[in-house]
Amino acid sequence: MRRYHSGPDFRRAHSIAELASMARQRLPHFAWEYLEGGAEEELTLKRNRQAFADISLLPHTLIPCTAARTQRSLLGTTLPLPLAIGPTGYNGMLYRDADIHLARAATERGLPFTLSTVSTSSLEQIVAAVPEVNLWFQLYCLRDPQVQQDLLQRATAVGCKTLLLTSDAVLLGNREWDKRNFVRPRQLSLRNTLNVLRHPRWMKQTLWPHGLPNLANIERYLPAEHRTVEGAAHFIGSQMDTGLDWDALARLRDRWPQHLLLKGVLHPADAEKAIALGLDGLVISNHGGRQLDGVPASIECLPAIAAVAKGKLALLLDSGIRRGTDILKACALGADAVLLGRATLYGVAVGGQAGAGHALDLLTQELRLALSLLGQPDLSQLDSRRLRLNPLSSFTVS
Ligand SMILES: Cc1cc2nc3c(=O)[nH]c(=O)nc-3n(C[C@H](O)[C@H](O)[C@H](O)COP(=O)(O)O)c2cc1C
């Protein structure tokens, strides 16, 4: 039976699940549901975990346990691990300056950090606070071409060389917890307001003295009187380009000569289109189960995509990564690297930079141990022959 440590010291957490349990206690209910929740029945959210459990590992024995080799060549650089922190919006609601803490934790470990369009620290603030950061930027396609162009110019100006266009969230998924927790946009229900008052440590650390943080990246595009959380939320809702299509991606390819990745791919035919457009990478992702409920787990979609795309562009995967063995399974099925979403958010929510670092270190230790115990200490030699797929699962490996 799993027992989760529930004390306040995140350094004593032995797993991402324990960090999650601590984050749940530290955060007010509405912020916890924002972090943890999925869309509708949360079928995809659950599937993301179950699909990893449906894959077994098949070790060879009597292989000397040499130190695991986990380096990965990705988008022209060598990373110490097949890992990057993925884009998540509104992180400052979990912990003050959370984006900066995440960027520092990643940079200390030689890993990339991805800033969301809807972040609470701006591109410029991240680079000023963490000059060494390997900064990736996630773009939501916005209707106003000038805003879009300005975001790209700012990303270039701060030295960002990798852009991820998110394609699976032009409409917001049906997140019922959001509707329950707020009586109207950005106004908490009475019950949630009372619940906030029962979290004085979070209030002091995150709210005091200015209240909820603004969306710093896009704030400048709002009229001065609307530079509030409500104004930014409304702006983003009205600006999301629902006409985003392959032609728009082709135009973006022309405008952004550096690394361009498409985030939100689940179908191999879309992977083939991305290759034809000359993209540099894909993120196989279902947005952590927060968008269309009922889609397969990303890991279930990986083998078919790897069959058409492996070696032609970088293959990244996210959604449901909570263990080193999940990273191992993704790499064995063809991913070059994985993006972390909630795993590092739990860490930052309980301990800022050190908490996010603890999450990264837990996953690193687990990955290294798993490679050694599998009898395949060299990640670059790992392939799907070391896996057994549950016959009842929907996987096929070609
Ligand atoms: C709280 C939260 C906010 C997110 N915000 C964004 C975002 O702004 N842009 C984006 O492309 N994806 C966003 N995502 C999706 C993540 O990039 C990623 O796809 C997802 O978290 C992976 O699933 P996991 O959290 O189970 O690992 C968000 C996810 C969460 C949990």
XYZ file of C-alpha atoms and ligand atoms in Angstrom:
429
model
C 0.000 0.000 0.000
C 1.309 3.454 -0.815
C 1.593 5.866 2.071
C 2.287 9.426 1.155
C 4.358 11.579 3.404
C 2.233 14.551 4.353
C 4.620 16.749 6.357
C 5.693 20.147 5.128
C 9.315 19.313 4.161
C 9.322 18.584 0.453
C 12.914 17.321 0.669
C 11.523 14.230 2.366
C 9.280 13.368 -0.586
C 10.405 10.101 -2.167
C 8.332 10.337 -5.312
C 6.435 12.728 -7.551
C 3.234 11.330 -6.001
C 4.414 12.464 -2.567
C 5.203 15.913 -3.910
C 1.685 15.987 -5.372
C 0.219 15.093 -2.011
C 2.136 17.953 -0.375
C 1.092 20.385 -3.100
C -2.518 19.433 -2.520
C -2.195 20.392 1.134
C -0.383 23.642 0.491
C -2.632 24.984 -2.232
C -6.176 26.249 -1.864
C -8.711 23.998 -3.493
C -9.232 26.069 -6.653
C -5.487 26.270 -7.367
C -5.049 22.540 -6.721
C -7.856 21.693 -9.148
C -6.351 24.054 -11.720
C -3.073 22.160 -11.452
C -4.429 18.635 -11.236
C -7.680 18.580 -13.159
C -8.515 17.210 -16.588
C -11.433 17.680 -18.957
C -14.922 16.181 -18.479
C -14.802 12.585 -17.139
C -10.998 12.777 -16.963
C -10.821 9.555 -18.997
C -7.715 10.725 -20.827
C -6.137 12.012 -17.628
C -6.476 8.532 -16.100
C -5.506 6.807 -19.348
C -2.225 8.754 -19.365
C -1.185 6.896 -16.215
C -2.812 3.557 -16.971
C -1.087 3.311 -20.351
C 2.334 3.506 -18.707
C 1.251 0.808 -16.251
C 0.227 -1.375 -19.229
C 3.835 -1.526 -20.385
C 6.111 -3.991 -18.599
C 9.873 -3.944 -18.609
C 11.812 -7.062 -19.583
C 15.336 -6.995 -18.155
C 18.391 -9.018 -19.079
C 20.210 -10.366 -16.088
C 23.904 -10.664 -15.243
C 24.742 -7.385 -16.940
C 27.330 -5.414 -14.915
C 25.698 -2.392 -13.295
C 27.859 0.353 -14.768
C 26.774 3.962 -14.308
C 23.783 4.771 -16.490
C 24.447 6.924 -19.554
C 21.501 9.225 -20.154
C 22.816 11.925 -22.515
C 20.637 12.846 -25.429
C 21.346 14.825 -28.525
C 18.344 17.025 -29.177
C 17.854 19.950 -31.555
C 21.563 20.493 -31.991
C 22.599 20.275 -28.330
C 23.517 17.479 -25.988
C 21.367 17.261 -22.896
C 22.410 15.313 -19.800
C 18.966 13.700 -19.718
C 16.086 13.215 -22.164
C 14.088 15.843 -20.293
C 12.811 19.410 -20.562
C 10.302 21.372 -18.528
C 7.219 21.884 -20.682
C 4.998 24.958 -20.932
C 2.367 25.582 -18.272
C 0.421 28.790 -17.924
C -0.356 30.784 -14.851
C 2.343 29.178 -12.706
C 2.571 32.231 -10.439
C -0.727 31.185 -8.873
C 1.029 28.151 -7.404
C 4.105 29.948 -6.053
C 5.349 33.476 -6.484
C 7.682 33.789 -9.514
C 7.227 30.077 -10.223
C 8.417 30.429 -13.843
C 11.730 31.833 -12.656
C 12.106 29.064 -10.078
C 11.381 26.423 -12.714
C 13.826 28.037 -15.146
C 16.553 28.077 -12.480
C 15.960 24.460 -11.470
C 16.130 23.313 -15.107
C 19.190 25.443 -15.913
C 21.110 24.185 -12.869
C 20.717 20.700 -14.323
C 21.523 21.619 -17.926
C 17.915 21.170 -19.089
C 15.664 23.410 -21.222
C 12.766 25.327 -19.737
C 9.691 26.214 -21.800
C 7.814 29.424 -21.070
C 4.101 29.515 -21.896
C 2.476 32.393 -23.809
C 0.227 32.789 -20.756
C 3.015 32.865 -18.198
C 3.169 35.041 -15.125
C 6.796 36.013 -15.809
C 7.686 37.546 -19.154
C 10.322 36.310 -21.580
C 12.469 39.283 -20.593
C 12.085 38.645 -16.845
C 13.135 35.007 -17.245
C 16.294 35.880 -19.135
C 17.177 38.707 -16.740
C 16.802 36.371 -13.742
C 18.390 33.282 -15.346
C 20.817 34.473 -18.056
C 22.128 30.948 -18.768
C 18.672 29.506 -19.411
C 18.096 27.281 -22.446
C 14.767 28.972 -23.070
C 12.083 27.492 -25.263
C 8.921 29.462 -25.935
C 5.409 28.063 -26.370
C 3.194 30.011 -28.709
C -0.576 30.105 -28.781
C -1.599 31.358 -32.186
C -3.241 34.764 -31.665
C -5.590 36.567 -34.056
C -3.755 39.883 -34.054
C -0.767 39.428 -36.403
C 1.076 42.317 -34.766
C 0.859 40.738 -31.322
C 1.982 37.439 -32.786
C 4.888 39.063 -34.600
C 5.897 41.008 -31.514
C 5.948 37.824 -29.403
C 8.213 36.170 -31.983
C 10.521 39.190 -32.090
C 10.726 39.292 -28.305
C 11.500 35.562 -28.204
C 14.298 36.076 -30.747
C 15.617 39.124 -28.894
C 16.029 37.191 -25.640
C 17.909 34.399 -27.424
C 15.169 31.787 -27.611
C 15.994 29.233 -30.318
C 13.115 26.816 -29.952
C 9.458 27.602 -30.495
C 6.591 25.203 -29.734
C 3.278 25.962 -31.379
C 0.440 24.435 -29.346
C -2.318 23.227 -31.650
C -4.668 21.320 -29.333
C -6.040 24.218 -27.299
C -7.444 26.805 -29.706
C -10.679 26.249 -27.785
C -10.423 25.649 -24.068
C -11.264 22.087 -23.007
C -14.370 21.484 -20.907
C -12.929 21.755 -17.420
C -15.899 21.473 -15.110
C -13.951 22.170 -11.942
C -13.225 25.647 -13.311
C -16.941 26.297 -13.723
C -17.634 25.009 -10.199
C -14.922 27.026 -8.509
C -15.767 30.379 -10.050
C -19.186 32.046 -9.996
C -18.127 34.236 -12.881
C -14.802 34.553 -14.699
C -12.072 35.008 -12.098
C -14.513 35.415 -9.196
C -14.277 32.549 -6.747
C -17.371 31.025 -5.215
C -17.981 31.777 -1.519
C -16.947 28.251 -0.593
C -13.648 28.644 -2.426
C -13.048 32.072 -0.938
C -13.420 30.586 2.548
C -11.103 27.763 1.540
C -8.457 30.300 0.463
C -8.602 31.837 3.943
C -7.671 28.451 5.378
C -4.342 28.579 3.491
C -2.533 31.509 5.112
C 0.930 30.285 4.125
C -0.035 30.187 0.461
C -1.717 33.592 0.798
C 1.411 35.102 2.317
C 3.795 33.501 -0.150
C 1.732 33.922 -3.301
C -0.904 36.625 -2.856
C 0.616 39.150 -0.506
C 0.788 42.123 -1.133
C -0.374 42.437 -4.785
C -2.930 39.634 -5.142
C -2.910 37.129 -7.981
C -0.140 37.738 -10.524
C -0.863 39.111 -13.990
C -0.059 37.380 -17.254
C 3.225 39.225 -17.644
C 4.013 38.058 -21.158
C 0.902 39.491 -22.761
C 0.123 42.314 -20.341
C 1.675 44.945 -22.606
C -0.855 44.203 -25.360
C -3.787 45.162 -23.141
C -5.157 48.671 -22.728
C -3.782 50.137 -19.459
C -7.165 49.932 -17.686
C -7.460 46.185 -18.480
C -4.065 45.082 -17.187
C -5.587 42.742 -14.628
C -6.002 38.987 -14.390
C -9.585 39.373 -15.655
C -8.523 41.608 -18.540
C -5.782 39.207 -19.609
C -8.088 36.178 -19.417
C -10.637 37.964 -21.571
C -7.950 39.077 -24.007
C -6.599 35.560 -24.445
C -10.103 34.140 -24.874
C -10.889 36.647 -27.608
C -7.460 36.443 -29.263
C -7.126 32.680 -29.658
C -7.041 32.051 -33.416
C -9.633 29.339 -33.979
C -8.756 29.366 -37.676
C -5.309 27.910 -36.992
C -4.543 25.404 -39.767
C -1.654 23.858 -41.717
C -1.314 26.950 -43.931
C -0.844 29.090 -40.826
C 1.805 26.666 -39.621
C 3.540 26.892 -43.013
C 3.582 30.705 -42.692
C 5.001 30.416 -39.189
C 7.673 28.071 -40.561
C 8.681 30.841 -42.994
C 8.778 33.478 -40.267
C 10.621 31.418 -37.633
C 13.857 30.016 -39.085
C 15.005 28.472 -35.813
C 13.713 25.242 -34.260
C 9.964 24.922 -34.663
C 7.993 22.172 -32.925
C 4.296 21.347 -33.124
C 2.777 20.445 -29.742
C -0.418 18.416 -29.603
C 0.101 15.719 -32.233
C -1.513 12.294 -31.750
C -2.109 11.051 -35.323
C 0.676 9.692 -37.571
C -0.811 11.452 -40.625
C -0.315 14.794 -38.843
C 3.267 13.811 -38.090
C 3.797 13.236 -41.816
C 2.371 16.673 -42.640
C 4.689 18.263 -40.084
C 7.663 16.521 -41.685
C 6.576 17.794 -45.119
C 6.485 21.354 -43.740
C 10.063 21.033 -42.527
C 9.340 21.191 -38.825
C 12.114 20.345 -36.409
C 10.089 18.370 -33.931
C 6.770 17.167 -32.581
C 5.397 16.998 -29.090
C 3.121 13.981 -28.906
C 0.720 15.285 -26.318
C -2.891 15.347 -25.195
C -2.259 18.430 -23.053
C -2.198 16.324 -19.903
C -5.828 15.259 -20.411
C -7.064 18.847 -20.157
C -8.450 19.245 -23.680
C -10.454 16.638 -25.637
C -11.469 13.965 -23.162
C -11.445 10.422 -24.536
C -8.351 10.689 -26.709
C -5.714 8.005 -26.151
C -2.748 8.438 -23.884
C 0.160 10.088 -25.701
C 2.329 7.049 -25.056
C -0.231 4.884 -26.885
C 0.115 7.117 -29.944
C 3.906 7.133 -29.905
C 4.686 3.831 -31.698
C 2.637 4.670 -34.798
C 4.119 8.170 -34.958
C 7.650 6.884 -34.416
C 7.097 4.434 -37.284
C 6.662 7.324 -39.743
C 8.728 10.054 -38.106
C 11.657 8.586 -36.161
C 14.929 10.114 -37.310
C 13.187 12.722 -39.492
C 12.537 15.234 -36.718
C 12.793 15.350 -32.925
C 10.102 13.337 -31.161
C 9.074 14.599 -27.756
C 6.267 13.266 -25.615
C 4.352 14.509 -22.617
C 1.252 13.662 -20.578
C 1.453 11.469 -17.513
C 5.210 11.367 -16.864
C 5.545 10.740 -13.111
C 8.340 8.149 -12.836
C 11.792 7.507 -14.234
C 10.391 4.280 -15.715
C 7.851 6.386 -17.678
C 10.740 8.274 -19.282
C 12.484 4.989 -19.998
C 9.340 3.546 -21.635
C 8.830 6.644 -23.779
C 12.451 6.525 -24.974
C 12.245 2.785 -25.668
C 9.196 3.415 -27.866
C 10.979 6.098 -29.888
C 10.787 9.421 -28.015
C 13.957 11.481 -28.067
C 12.910 13.257 -24.874
C 9.912 13.974 -22.669
C 8.405 17.201 -21.398
C 7.373 17.531 -17.783
C 4.116 19.263 -16.899
C 2.575 18.588 -13.516
C 5.595 16.668 -12.164
C 7.711 19.800 -11.799
C 4.664 21.949 -10.969
C 4.069 19.871 -7.821
C 7.672 20.543 -6.866
C 7.581 24.265 -7.513
C 4.247 24.563 -5.685
C 5.747 23.160 -2.477
C 9.269 24.516 -2.596
C 9.966 26.974 -5.419
C 13.279 26.359 -7.175
C 14.429 23.716 -4.687
C 11.100 21.917 -4.929
C 11.195 21.848 -8.735
C 14.816 20.699 -8.515
C 13.786 17.930 -6.136
C 11.195 16.720 -8.667
C 13.832 16.690 -11.430
C 16.314 14.866 -9.194
C 13.779 12.216 -8.180
C 12.996 11.475 -11.832
C 16.698 11.430 -12.721
C 17.559 8.977 -9.928
C 14.636 6.757 -10.874
C 15.603 6.768 -14.560
C 19.241 5.916 -13.829
C 18.312 3.113 -11.446
C 15.754 1.678 -13.874
C 18.281 1.630 -16.746
C 20.788 -0.217 -14.581
C 18.248 -2.716 -13.258
C 16.988 -3.328 -16.796
C 20.495 -4.345 -17.803
C 20.655 -1.555 -20.371
C 22.636 1.244 -18.748
C 23.103 3.101 -22.036
C 19.920 4.990 -22.935
C 21.023 5.337 -26.559
C 20.909 1.521 -26.943
C 17.416 1.162 -25.521
C 14.588 0.026 -27.784
C 11.156 -1.569 -27.625
C 12.583 -5.097 -27.346
C 12.950 -4.362 -23.629
C 9.207 -3.824 -23.276
C 6.224 -6.121 -23.041
C 2.867 -4.601 -23.812
C -0.226 -5.713 -21.942
C -2.201 -7.736 -24.518
C -5.363 -5.889 -23.478
C -3.844 -2.493 -24.148
C -4.357 -0.635 -27.398
C -0.679 -0.576 -28.273
C 0.873 -1.930 -31.383
C 4.567 -1.711 -32.056
C 5.643 -2.148 -35.634
C -1.624 23.719 -14.962
C -1.297 23.450 -16.395
C -1.184 24.514 -17.281
C -0.855 24.267 -18.632
N -0.676 25.327 -19.475
C -0.250 25.102 -20.749
C 0.067 26.197 -21.605
O -0.026 27.360 -21.228
N 0.481 25.893 -22.866
C 0.609 24.599 -23.329
O 0.990 24.387 -24.468
N 0.341 23.566 -22.512
C -0.066 23.780 -21.247
N -0.309 22.719 -20.414
C -0.073 21.344 -20.901
C 1.386 20.935 -20.632
O 2.291 21.616 -21.465
C 1.584 19.435 -20.863
O 1.134 19.111 -22.149
C 0.875 18.578 -19.836
O 0.956 19.155 -18.559
C 1.503 17.208 -19.794
O 0.787 16.366 -18.926
P 1.276 16.040 -17.428
O 1.056 17.277 -16.647
O 0.377 14.925 -17.027
O 2.712 15.640 -17.484
C -0.664 22.941 -19.080
C -0.782 21.883 -18.176
C -1.093 22.123 -16.849
C -1.177 20.959 -15.895
